[in-house]
Amino acid sequence: MKSNKNDFIEKLESGIKDLNISYSREQLEQLWEYYLFFREENKKYNMSTITEPEPVIKKHFLDSLVILKQLNFKGRKRWLDIGTGAGFPGMVLKLFLPGDSFYLLDSSAKKVNFLNQLIYKLNLKGIDATHGRAEDLAQIKEWRASFDYVCSRAVAPLNILLEYAVPFLKIGGLAYFYKGPEYKSEIEESQNSLDVLGAEIKEQITLDVPGLEADRYLIIVEKKSETAEKYPRRAGIPKKRPL
């Protein structure tokens, strides 16, 4: 199906207005370019089953941007998006936070290849897509405890996700986890993980994504103390044996 640019931008703009976040014409154009490139490359890479214009706007773009109202915009921040896939939410957030630096991490080389092409295509600075696993990179000095913010969407249950994410955060840094309606039971199962890793849940927020009927929630986790060096455990273990 051929997309109509005006229709696409109109729907996108309407959704962004509903989110009550500021935006520019350039950002709308960038998301249109992003969409075209994503749809084309998805035929090769099969990154998502969601490719029609309206679902992409709602389920990928607006769903990524919905957390902007929860952020503190003072100073420039260093972000890590774990399991970024085709760039949701990290790449989308970067377009609206151009002064922040973003690191997009995925274990799929084809997705990272797509992202690096997109970064080049949109001529973005201060963003980098890396192929690797969180368990390995968190043990590297330059990565560990060096991020203000970590975000992640649809990657793993909370008790596993915490082990991937918390070691990357500076003390006082925050993790933003996008979750569905099962988030309460995930929180109950994560108490040990939070204690072991030196983190606590700061907030649980109900999100309202324009046009999206699915229930969406945001869990904000703060790192309170240093994480023991043995975490994260080696690749695959957090998933097999959650804390």
Coordinates of N, CA and C in Angstrom, one line a residue:
M1 N 0.8 -1.2 0.0 CA 0.0 0.0 0.0 C 0.9 1.3 0.0
K2 N 0.6 2.2 -0.9 CA 1.4 3.4 -1.0 C 0.9 4.4 0.1
S3 N 1.8 4.9 0.9 CA 1.4 5.9 1.9 C 1.3 7.2 1.3
N4 N 0.4 7.9 1.9 CA 0.2 9.3 1.5 C 0.9 10.2 2.6
K5 N 1.9 10.9 2.2 CA 2.7 11.7 3.1 C 1.8 12.7 4.0
N6 N 0.9 13.4 3.3 CA 0.1 14.4 4.0 C -0.8 13.7 5.1
D7 N -1.4 12.6 4.7 CA -2.2 11.8 5.7 C -1.4 11.4 6.9
F8 N -0.2 10.8 6.5 CA 0.7 10.3 7.6 C 1.0 11.4 8.6
I9 N 1.5 12.5 8.0 CA 2.0 13.6 8.9 C 0.8 14.2 9.7
E10 N -0.4 14.3 9.0 CA -1.5 14.8 9.7 C -1.9 13.9 11.0
K11 N -1.9 12.6 10.8 CA -2.2 11.7 11.9 C -1.2 11.7 12.9
L12 N 0.1 11.8 12.5 CA 1.2 11.8 13.4 C 1.1 13.1 14.3
E13 N 0.9 14.2 13.6 CA 0.8 15.5 14.3 C -0.3 15.6 15.3
S14 N -1.5 15.0 14.9 CA -2.6 15.0 15.8 C -2.3 14.2 17.0
G15 N -1.6 13.1 16.9 CA -1.2 12.2 18.0 C -0.2 12.9 18.9
I16 N 0.7 13.6 18.3 CA 1.7 14.3 19.1 C 1.1 15.5 19.9
K17 N 0.2 16.1 19.3 CA -0.6 17.2 20.0 C -1.3 16.6 21.2
D18 N -2.0 15.5 21.0 CA -2.7 14.8 22.1 C -1.7 14.5 23.2
L19 N -0.5 14.1 22.9 CA 0.5 13.8 23.9 C 0.9 15.1 24.7
N20 N 0.6 16.2 24.1 CA 1.0 17.5 24.7 C 2.5 17.7 24.8
I21 N 3.2 17.3 23.7 CA 4.7 17.6 23.7 C 5.0 18.5 22.6
S22 N 6.0 19.3 22.7 CA 6.3 20.3 21.7 C 7.1 19.5 20.5
Y23 N 6.9 20.0 19.3 CA 7.5 19.4 18.2 C 7.7 20.4 17.1
S24 N 8.5 20.0 16.1 CA 8.7 20.9 14.9 C 8.3 20.2 13.7
R25 N 8.2 21.0 12.6 CA 7.9 20.4 11.3 C 9.1 19.4 10.9
E26 N 10.3 19.7 11.3 CA 11.4 18.9 10.9 C 11.3 17.5 11.6
Q27 N 10.8 17.5 12.8 CA 10.6 16.2 13.5 C 9.6 15.3 12.8
L28 N 8.5 16.0 12.3 CA 7.4 15.2 11.6 C 8.0 14.7 10.3
E29 N 8.8 15.5 9.6 CA 9.4 15.0 8.4 C 10.4 13.9 8.6
Q30 N 11.2 14.0 9.7 CA 12.1 12.9 10.1 C 11.4 11.6 10.3
L31 N 10.2 11.7 11.0 CA 9.5 10.4 11.3 C 8.9 9.9 10.0
W32 N 8.5 10.7 9.1 CA 8.0 10.2 7.8 C 9.1 9.5 7.1
E33 N 10.3 10.1 7.0 CA 11.5 9.4 6.4 C 11.8 8.1 7.1
Y34 N 11.8 8.1 8.4 CA 12.0 6.9 9.2 C 11.0 5.8 8.8
Y35 N 9.7 6.2 8.7 CA 8.7 5.3 8.4 C 8.9 4.6 7.0
L36 N 9.2 5.5 6.0 CA 9.5 5.0 4.6 C 10.6 4.0 4.6
F37 N 11.7 4.3 5.3 CA 12.9 3.5 5.3 C 12.6 2.2 6.0
F38 N 12.0 2.3 7.2 CA 11.6 1.1 8.0 C 10.7 0.2 7.2
R39 N 9.7 0.7 6.5 CA 8.8 -0.2 5.7 C 9.6 -0.9 4.6
E40 N 10.4 -0.2 4.0 CA 11.2 -0.7 2.8 C 12.2 -1.8 3.3
E41 N 12.9 -1.5 4.4 CA 14.0 -2.4 4.9 C 13.3 -3.6 5.6
N42 N 12.1 -3.4 6.1 CA 11.5 -4.5 6.9 C 11.2 -5.7 6.0
K43 N 11.0 -5.4 4.7 CA 10.8 -6.5 3.7 C 12.0 -7.5 3.7
K44 N 13.2 -6.9 3.9 CA 14.5 -7.7 4.0 C 14.7 -8.3 5.3
Y45 N 14.5 -7.4 6.3 CA 14.9 -7.8 7.7 C 13.8 -8.4 8.6
N46 N 12.6 -8.2 8.2 CA 11.5 -8.7 9.0 C 11.6 -8.3 10.5
M47 N 11.7 -7.0 10.8 CA 11.9 -6.5 12.1 C 10.6 -6.4 12.9
S48 N 9.5 -6.2 12.2 CA 8.2 -6.0 12.8 C 7.1 -6.5 11.9
T49 N 6.0 -7.0 12.5 CA 4.8 -7.3 11.7 C 3.9 -6.1 11.5
I50 N 4.2 -5.0 12.3 CA 3.4 -3.8 12.2 C 4.1 -2.9 11.2
T51 N 3.4 -2.7 10.0 CA 4.1 -1.9 8.9 C 3.1 -0.9 8.3
E52 N 1.8 -1.0 8.5 CA 0.8 -0.1 8.0 C 1.0 1.3 8.7
P53 N 0.7 2.4 7.9 CA 1.0 3.7 8.5 C 0.4 4.0 9.9
E54 N -1.0 3.8 10.0 CA -1.6 4.1 11.2 C -1.1 3.3 12.4
P55 N -1.0 2.0 12.3 CA -0.5 1.2 13.4 C 1.0 1.6 13.8
V56 N 1.8 1.9 12.8 CA 3.2 2.3 13.1 C 3.2 3.6 13.9
I57 N 2.3 4.6 13.5 CA 2.2 5.8 14.2 C 1.9 5.6 15.7
K58 N 0.8 4.8 15.9 CA 0.3 4.6 17.2 C 1.2 3.6 18.1
K59 N 1.5 2.5 17.5 CA 2.2 1.4 18.3 C 3.7 1.6 18.3
H60 N 4.3 2.3 17.4 CA 5.7 2.5 17.5 C 6.1 3.9 17.8
F61 N 5.6 4.9 17.1 CA 6.1 6.3 17.2 C 5.5 6.9 18.5
L62 N 4.2 7.0 18.6 CA 3.5 7.6 19.7 C 3.8 6.8 21.0
D63 N 3.8 5.5 20.9 CA 4.1 4.7 22.1 C 5.5 5.0 22.6
S64 N 6.5 5.2 21.7 CA 7.8 5.6 22.1 C 7.9 6.9 22.8
L65 N 7.1 7.9 22.2 CA 7.2 9.3 22.7 C 6.4 9.6 24.0
V66 N 5.5 8.7 24.3 CA 4.6 9.0 25.4 C 5.3 9.2 26.8
I67 N 6.6 8.8 26.9 CA 7.3 9.0 28.2 C 7.9 10.4 28.3
L68 N 7.9 11.2 27.2 CA 8.6 12.5 27.3 C 8.0 13.4 28.4
K69 N 6.8 13.3 28.7 CA 6.2 14.1 29.7 C 6.7 13.8 31.1
Q70 N 7.4 12.6 31.2 CA 7.9 12.2 32.5 C 9.3 12.5 32.8
L71 N 10.0 13.2 31.8 CA 11.4 13.4 31.9 C 11.8 14.7 32.4
N72 N 12.9 14.8 33.0 CA 13.5 16.0 33.5 C 14.5 16.5 32.4
F73 N 14.2 17.7 31.9 CA 15.0 18.1 30.7 C 16.2 18.9 31.1
K74 N 16.6 19.0 32.4 CA 17.8 19.8 32.7 C 19.1 19.1 32.4
G75 N 19.9 19.8 31.6 CA 21.2 19.2 31.3 C 21.1 18.1 30.2
R76 N 22.3 17.8 29.6 CA 22.3 16.8 28.6 C 22.4 15.4 29.2
K77 N 21.7 14.5 28.7 CA 21.7 13.1 29.3 C 22.3 12.1 28.4
R78 N 22.8 11.0 29.0 CA 23.3 9.9 28.2 C 22.4 8.7 28.4
W79 N 21.8 8.2 27.3 CA 20.8 7.2 27.2 C 21.3 5.9 26.7
L80 N 20.8 4.8 27.2 CA 21.0 3.5 26.6 C 19.6 2.8 26.4
D81 N 19.4 2.4 25.1 CA 18.1 1.6 24.8 C 18.5 0.2 24.6
I82 N 18.0 -0.7 25.6 CA 18.4 -2.1 25.5 C 17.3 -2.9 24.7
G83 N 17.8 -3.6 23.7 CA 16.9 -4.4 22.9 C 16.1 -3.5 22.0
T84 N 16.7 -2.5 21.4 CA 16.1 -1.4 20.6 C 15.3 -1.9 19.4
G85 N 15.6 -3.1 18.9 CA 14.9 -3.5 17.7 C 15.1 -2.6 16.5
A86 N 14.0 -2.1 16.0 CA 14.1 -1.1 14.8 C 14.2 0.3 15.3
G87 N 14.6 0.5 16.6 CA 14.8 1.8 17.1 C 13.7 2.4 18.0
F88 N 12.8 1.4 18.5 CA 11.7 1.9 19.4 C 12.0 1.4 20.8
P89 N 12.2 2.4 21.8 CA 11.9 3.8 21.7 C 13.1 4.7 21.4
G90 N 14.3 4.2 21.5 CA 15.5 5.0 21.5 C 15.7 6.0 20.3
M91 N 15.5 5.5 19.1 CA 15.7 6.3 17.9 C 14.6 7.4 17.9
V92 N 13.4 7.1 18.2 CA 12.3 8.0 18.2 C 12.6 9.1 19.2
L93 N 13.0 8.7 20.4 CA 13.3 9.7 21.5 C 14.4 10.6 21.1
K94 N 15.4 10.1 20.4 CA 16.5 10.9 20.0 C 16.1 12.1 19.1
L95 N 15.1 11.8 18.2 CA 14.6 12.9 17.3 C 14.0 14.1 18.1
F96 N 13.5 13.7 19.3 CA 12.9 14.8 20.1 C 13.8 15.3 21.3
L97 N 14.9 14.6 21.4 CA 15.9 15.0 22.5 C 17.2 15.1 21.8
P98 N 17.4 16.0 20.8 CA 18.6 16.1 19.9 C 19.9 16.3 20.7
G99 N 19.7 17.0 21.9 CA 21.0 17.3 22.6 C 21.5 16.2 23.5
D100 N 20.6 15.2 23.7 CA 21.1 14.0 24.5 C 21.8 13.0 23.6
S101 N 22.7 12.2 24.2 CA 23.4 11.2 23.4 C 22.7 9.9 23.7
F102 N 22.6 9.1 22.6 CA 21.8 7.8 22.7 C 22.7 6.7 22.2
Y103 N 22.6 5.6 22.9 CA 23.3 4.3 22.5 C 22.2 3.3 22.3
L104 N 22.1 2.8 21.1 CA 21.0 1.8 20.8 C 21.7 0.4 20.8
L105 N 21.2 -0.5 21.6 CA 21.8 -1.8 21.8 C 20.9 -2.9 21.3
D106 N 21.4 -3.8 20.5 CA 20.6 -5.0 20.1 C 21.5 -6.1 19.8
S107 N 21.0 -7.4 20.0 CA 21.8 -8.6 19.8 C 21.6 -9.0 18.3
S108 N 20.7 -8.4 17.6 CA 20.5 -8.7 16.2 C 21.4 -7.8 15.3
A109 N 22.3 -8.4 14.5 CA 23.2 -7.6 13.7 C 22.4 -6.9 12.6
K110 N 21.4 -7.6 12.1 CA 20.6 -7.0 10.9 C 19.9 -5.7 11.4
K111 N 19.4 -5.7 12.7 CA 18.7 -4.6 13.2 C 19.6 -3.4 13.4
V112 N 20.8 -3.7 13.9 CA 21.8 -2.7 14.1 C 22.3 -2.1 12.8
N113 N 22.4 -3.0 11.8 CA 22.8 -2.5 10.4 C 21.7 -1.5 9.9
F114 N 20.4 -1.9 10.1 CA 19.3 -1.0 9.7 C 19.4 0.3 10.4
L115 N 19.7 0.3 11.7 CA 19.7 1.6 12.5 C 20.9 2.4 12.1
N116 N 22.0 1.8 11.8 CA 23.2 2.7 11.4 C 22.9 3.3 10.0
Q117 N 22.3 2.6 9.2 CA 21.9 3.2 7.9 C 20.9 4.4 8.1
L118 N 20.0 4.2 9.0 CA 19.0 5.2 9.3 C 19.6 6.4 9.9
I119 N 20.6 6.2 10.8 CA 21.3 7.3 11.5 C 22.0 8.2 10.4
Y120 N 22.6 7.5 9.5 CA 23.3 8.1 8.3 C 22.3 8.9 7.5
K121 N 21.2 8.2 7.2 CA 20.2 8.8 6.3 C 19.6 10.1 6.9
L122 N 19.3 10.1 8.2 CA 18.7 11.2 8.8 C 19.8 12.2 9.3
N123 N 21.1 11.9 9.0 CA 22.2 12.8 9.4 C 22.2 13.2 10.9
L124 N 22.0 12.2 11.7 CA 22.0 12.4 13.2 C 23.3 12.3 13.8
K125 N 23.5 13.2 14.8 CA 24.8 13.2 15.6 C 24.5 12.8 17.0
G126 N 25.4 12.2 17.7 CA 25.2 11.9 19.1 C 24.3 10.7 19.3
I127 N 24.4 9.7 18.3 CA 23.6 8.5 18.4 C 24.4 7.4 17.8
D128 N 24.4 6.2 18.4 CA 25.2 5.1 18.0 C 24.5 3.8 18.2
A129 N 24.5 3.0 17.2 CA 23.8 1.6 17.3 C 24.9 0.6 17.4
T130 N 24.8 -0.3 18.4 CA 25.8 -1.3 18.7 C 25.2 -2.7 18.7
H131 N 26.0 -3.6 18.1 CA 25.6 -5.0 18.1 C 26.2 -5.7 19.3
G132 N 25.4 -6.2 20.2 CA 26.0 -6.9 21.4 C 24.9 -7.3 22.4
R133 N 25.4 -7.9 23.5 CA 24.4 -8.3 24.5 C 24.7 -7.5 25.8
A134 N 23.6 -7.1 26.4 CA 23.7 -6.3 27.6 C 24.7 -6.9 28.7
E135 N 24.6 -8.3 28.8 CA 25.4 -9.0 29.8 C 26.9 -8.8 29.6
D136 N 27.3 -8.7 28.3 CA 28.7 -8.5 28.0 C 29.1 -7.1 28.1
L137 N 28.3 -6.2 27.6 CA 28.7 -4.8 27.5 C 28.7 -4.1 28.9
A138 N 27.9 -4.6 29.8 CA 27.8 -4.0 31.2 C 29.1 -4.3 32.0
Q139 N 29.9 -5.3 31.5 CA 31.2 -5.6 32.2 C 32.3 -4.8 31.6
I140 N 32.0 -3.9 30.6 CA 33.1 -3.1 30.0 C 33.1 -1.7 30.7
K141 N 34.3 -1.3 31.2 CA 34.4 -0.1 32.0 C 33.7 1.1 31.4
E142 N 33.9 1.3 30.1 CA 33.3 2.5 29.5 C 31.8 2.5 29.5
W143 N 31.2 1.4 29.6 CA 29.7 1.3 29.6 C 29.1 1.2 31.0
R144 N 29.8 0.5 31.8 CA 29.2 0.2 33.2 C 29.1 1.5 34.0
A145 N 27.9 1.6 34.6 CA 27.6 2.7 35.5 C 27.9 4.1 34.9
S146 N 27.6 4.2 33.6 CA 27.9 5.5 32.8 C 26.7 6.2 32.2
F147 N 25.5 5.6 32.4 CA 24.3 6.2 31.8 C 23.4 6.9 32.8
D148 N 22.8 8.0 32.4 CA 21.8 8.7 33.2 C 20.5 8.0 33.1
Y149 N 20.2 7.5 31.9 CA 18.9 6.9 31.7 C 19.1 5.6 30.8
V150 N 18.3 4.6 31.2 CA 18.2 3.4 30.4 C 16.7 3.2 30.1
C151 N 16.4 2.9 28.8 CA 15.0 2.6 28.5 C 14.9 1.2 27.8
S152 N 13.8 0.6 27.9 CA 13.6 -0.6 27.2 C 12.1 -0.9 27.0
R153 N 11.7 -1.5 25.9 CA 10.3 -1.7 25.6 C 10.2 -3.1 25.0
A154 N 9.3 -3.9 25.7 CA 9.0 -5.3 25.2 C 10.2 -6.2 25.0
V155 N 11.1 -6.2 26.0 CA 12.3 -7.0 25.9 C 12.2 -8.3 26.8
A156 N 11.8 -8.1 28.1 CA 11.9 -9.2 29.0 C 11.0 -8.9 30.3
P157 N 10.6 -9.9 31.0 CA 10.0 -9.6 32.3 C 10.9 -8.7 33.2
L158 N 10.3 -8.0 34.1 CA 11.0 -7.0 34.9 C 12.2 -7.6 35.7
N159 N 12.0 -8.8 36.3 CA 13.2 -9.3 37.1 C 14.4 -9.6 36.3
I160 N 14.2 -10.0 35.0 CA 15.3 -10.2 34.1 C 15.9 -8.9 33.5
L161 N 14.9 -8.0 33.2 CA 15.3 -6.7 32.6 C 16.2 -5.9 33.5
L162 N 15.8 -6.0 34.8 CA 16.6 -5.2 35.8 C 18.1 -5.6 35.8
E163 N 18.3 -6.9 35.7 CA 19.7 -7.4 35.6 C 20.5 -6.9 34.4
Y164 N 19.7 -6.8 33.3 CA 20.3 -6.2 32.1 C 20.7 -4.7 32.2
A165 N 19.7 -4.0 32.9 CA 19.7 -2.5 32.8 C 20.5 -1.8 34.0
V166 N 20.2 -2.3 35.2 CA 20.7 -1.5 36.3 C 22.3 -1.3 36.4
P167 N 23.1 -2.4 36.0 CA 24.5 -2.2 36.0 C 25.0 -1.0 35.1
F168 N 24.2 -0.6 34.1 CA 24.6 0.4 33.2 C 24.4 1.8 33.8
L169 N 23.5 1.9 34.8 CA 23.2 3.2 35.3 C 24.2 3.8 36.3
K170 N 24.3 5.1 36.3 CA 25.0 5.8 37.4 C 24.1 5.7 38.6
I171 N 24.7 5.9 39.8 CA 23.9 6.0 41.0 C 23.0 7.2 40.9
G172 N 21.7 7.1 41.1 CA 20.8 8.2 40.9 C 20.2 8.2 39.5
G173 N 20.7 7.3 38.6 CA 20.2 7.2 37.3 C 18.9 6.5 37.3
L174 N 18.1 6.7 36.2 CA 16.8 6.1 36.1 C 16.6 5.2 34.9
A175 N 15.8 4.1 35.1 CA 15.5 3.2 34.0 C 14.0 3.4 33.8
Y176 N 13.6 3.5 32.5 CA 12.2 3.7 32.0 C 11.8 2.4 31.3
F177 N 10.9 1.6 31.9 CA 10.5 0.4 31.3 C 9.1 0.5 30.9
Y178 N 8.8 0.3 29.6 CA 7.5 0.3 29.0 C 6.8 -1.1 29.3
K179 N 5.7 -1.1 29.9 CA 5.1 -2.4 30.2 C 3.6 -2.5 29.9
G180 N 3.1 -3.7 29.8 CA 1.7 -4.0 29.6 C 1.0 -4.2 30.9
P181 N -0.3 -4.7 30.8 CA -1.1 -4.9 32.0 C -0.6 -5.9 33.1
E182 N 0.4 -6.7 32.7 CA 1.0 -7.7 33.6 C 2.0 -7.1 34.6
Y183 N 2.2 -5.8 34.5 CA 3.3 -5.1 35.2 C 3.2 -5.4 36.7
K184 N 2.0 -5.4 37.3 CA 2.0 -5.6 38.8 C 2.6 -6.9 39.3
S185 N 2.2 -8.0 38.6 CA 2.8 -9.3 39.0 C 4.3 -9.3 38.7
E186 N 4.7 -8.6 37.7 CA 6.2 -8.5 37.4 C 6.9 -7.8 38.5
I187 N 6.3 -6.7 39.1 CA 6.9 -6.0 40.2 C 7.0 -6.9 41.4
E188 N 6.0 -7.7 41.7 CA 6.0 -8.6 42.8 C 7.1 -9.6 42.8
E189 N 7.4 -10.0 41.5 CA 8.4 -11.0 41.3 C 9.8 -10.4 41.3
S190 N 9.9 -9.1 41.3 CA 11.2 -8.4 41.1 C 11.9 -7.9 42.4
Q191 N 11.2 -8.1 43.6 CA 11.8 -7.5 44.8 C 13.2 -8.0 45.1
N192 N 13.5 -9.2 44.9 CA 14.8 -9.7 45.2 C 15.8 -9.1 44.2
S193 N 15.4 -9.1 42.9 CA 16.3 -8.5 41.9 C 16.6 -7.0 42.2
L194 N 15.6 -6.3 42.6 CA 15.9 -4.9 43.0 C 16.9 -4.8 44.2
D195 N 16.7 -5.6 45.2 CA 17.5 -5.6 46.4 C 19.0 -5.9 46.0
V196 N 19.1 -7.0 45.3 CA 20.5 -7.5 44.9 C 21.2 -6.5 44.0
L197 N 20.5 -5.8 43.2 CA 21.2 -4.9 42.2 C 21.3 -3.5 42.7
G198 N 20.7 -3.2 43.8 CA 20.8 -1.8 44.4 C 19.9 -0.8 43.8
A199 N 18.7 -1.2 43.5 CA 17.7 -0.3 42.9 C 16.4 -0.3 43.6
E200 N 15.5 0.7 43.3 CA 14.2 0.6 43.8 C 13.2 1.2 42.8
I201 N 11.9 0.8 42.9 CA 10.9 1.4 42.0 C 10.5 2.7 42.5
K202 N 10.7 3.7 41.6 CA 10.4 5.1 42.0 C 9.0 5.5 41.7
E203 N 8.5 5.0 40.5 CA 7.1 5.4 40.1 C 6.5 4.3 39.2
Q204 N 5.2 4.2 39.3 CA 4.5 3.4 38.3 C 3.4 4.3 37.7
I205 N 3.5 4.5 36.4 CA 2.6 5.5 35.8 C 1.7 4.8 34.7
T206 N 0.5 5.1 34.7 CA -0.4 4.7 33.6 C -0.3 5.7 32.5
L207 N 0.0 5.1 31.3 CA 0.3 5.9 30.1 C -1.0 6.0 29.2
D208 N -1.1 7.1 28.5 CA -2.3 7.2 27.6 C -1.7 7.5 26.2
V209 N -1.7 6.5 25.4 CA -1.1 6.6 24.0 C -2.3 6.9 23.1
P210 N -2.3 8.1 22.5 CA -3.5 8.4 21.6 C -3.8 7.4 20.6
G211 N -5.1 6.9 20.6 CA -5.6 6.0 19.6 C -5.2 4.5 19.9
L212 N -4.5 4.3 21.0 CA -4.1 2.9 21.3 C -5.0 2.4 22.4
E213 N -5.7 1.3 22.1 CA -6.6 0.7 23.1 C -5.9 -0.1 24.2
A214 N -4.8 -0.6 23.8 CA -4.0 -1.5 24.8 C -3.6 -0.7 26.0
D215 N -3.6 -1.3 27.2 CA -3.1 -0.7 28.4 C -1.6 -0.6 28.4
R216 N -1.1 0.6 28.7 CA 0.3 0.8 28.7 C 0.7 1.5 30.0
Y217 N 1.8 1.0 30.5 CA 2.3 1.5 31.8 C 3.8 1.8 31.7
L218 N 4.3 2.6 32.6 CA 5.7 3.0 32.7 C 6.2 2.7 34.1
I219 N 7.2 1.9 34.2 CA 7.8 1.6 35.5 C 9.2 2.4 35.5
I220 N 9.3 3.3 36.5 CA 10.6 4.1 36.6 C 11.3 3.5 37.8
V221 N 12.6 3.1 37.5 CA 13.4 2.5 38.5 C 14.6 3.4 38.8
E222 N 15.0 3.6 40.0 CA 16.1 4.4 40.3 C 17.2 3.5 40.9
K223 N 18.5 3.8 40.5 CA 19.6 3.1 41.0 C 20.1 3.8 42.3
K224 N 20.1 3.1 43.4 CA 20.4 3.7 44.7 C 21.8 3.5 45.2
S225 N 22.4 2.3 44.8 CA 23.7 2.0 45.3 C 24.4 1.2 44.2
E226 N 25.7 1.1 44.4 CA 26.6 0.4 43.4 C 26.1 -1.1 43.2
T227 N 26.1 -1.6 42.0 CA 25.8 -3.0 41.7 C 27.0 -3.8 41.8
A228 N 26.9 -5.0 42.5 CA 28.0 -5.9 42.7 C 28.6 -6.3 41.3
E229 N 29.9 -6.4 41.3 CA 30.6 -6.6 40.0 C 30.1 -7.9 39.3
K230 N 29.7 -8.9 40.0 CA 29.3 -10.1 39.4 C 28.0 -10.0 38.6
Y231 N 27.3 -8.9 38.7 CA 26.1 -8.7 37.9 C 26.3 -7.7 36.8
P232 N 25.8 -7.9 35.6 CA 25.0 -9.0 35.2 C 25.8 -10.3 35.1
R233 N 25.2 -11.4 35.3 CA 25.8 -12.7 35.1 C 26.0 -12.9 33.6
R234 N 26.8 -14.0 33.2 CA 27.1 -14.1 31.8 C 25.9 -14.3 30.9
A235 N 26.1 -14.0 29.6 CA 25.0 -14.0 28.6 C 24.1 -15.3 28.8
G236 N 22.8 -15.1 28.8 CA 21.8 -16.2 28.9 C 21.4 -16.6 30.3
I237 N 22.3 -16.3 31.3 CA 21.9 -16.8 32.7 C 20.8 -15.9 33.3
P238 N 20.8 -14.6 33.1 CA 19.6 -13.9 33.7 C 18.3 -14.4 33.3
K239 N 18.2 -14.8 32.0 CA 16.9 -15.3 31.5 C 16.6 -16.7 32.0
K240 N 17.7 -17.5 32.1 CA 17.5 -18.9 32.6 C 17.2 -19.0 34.1
R241 N 17.9 -18.1 34.8 CA 17.8 -18.2 36.3 C 17.6 -16.7 36.8
P242 N 16.4 -16.2 36.6 CA 16.2 -14.8 37.1 C 16.5 -14.7 38.6
L243 N 17.0 -13.5 39.0 CA 17.3 -13.3 40.4 C 16.0 -13.3 41.3

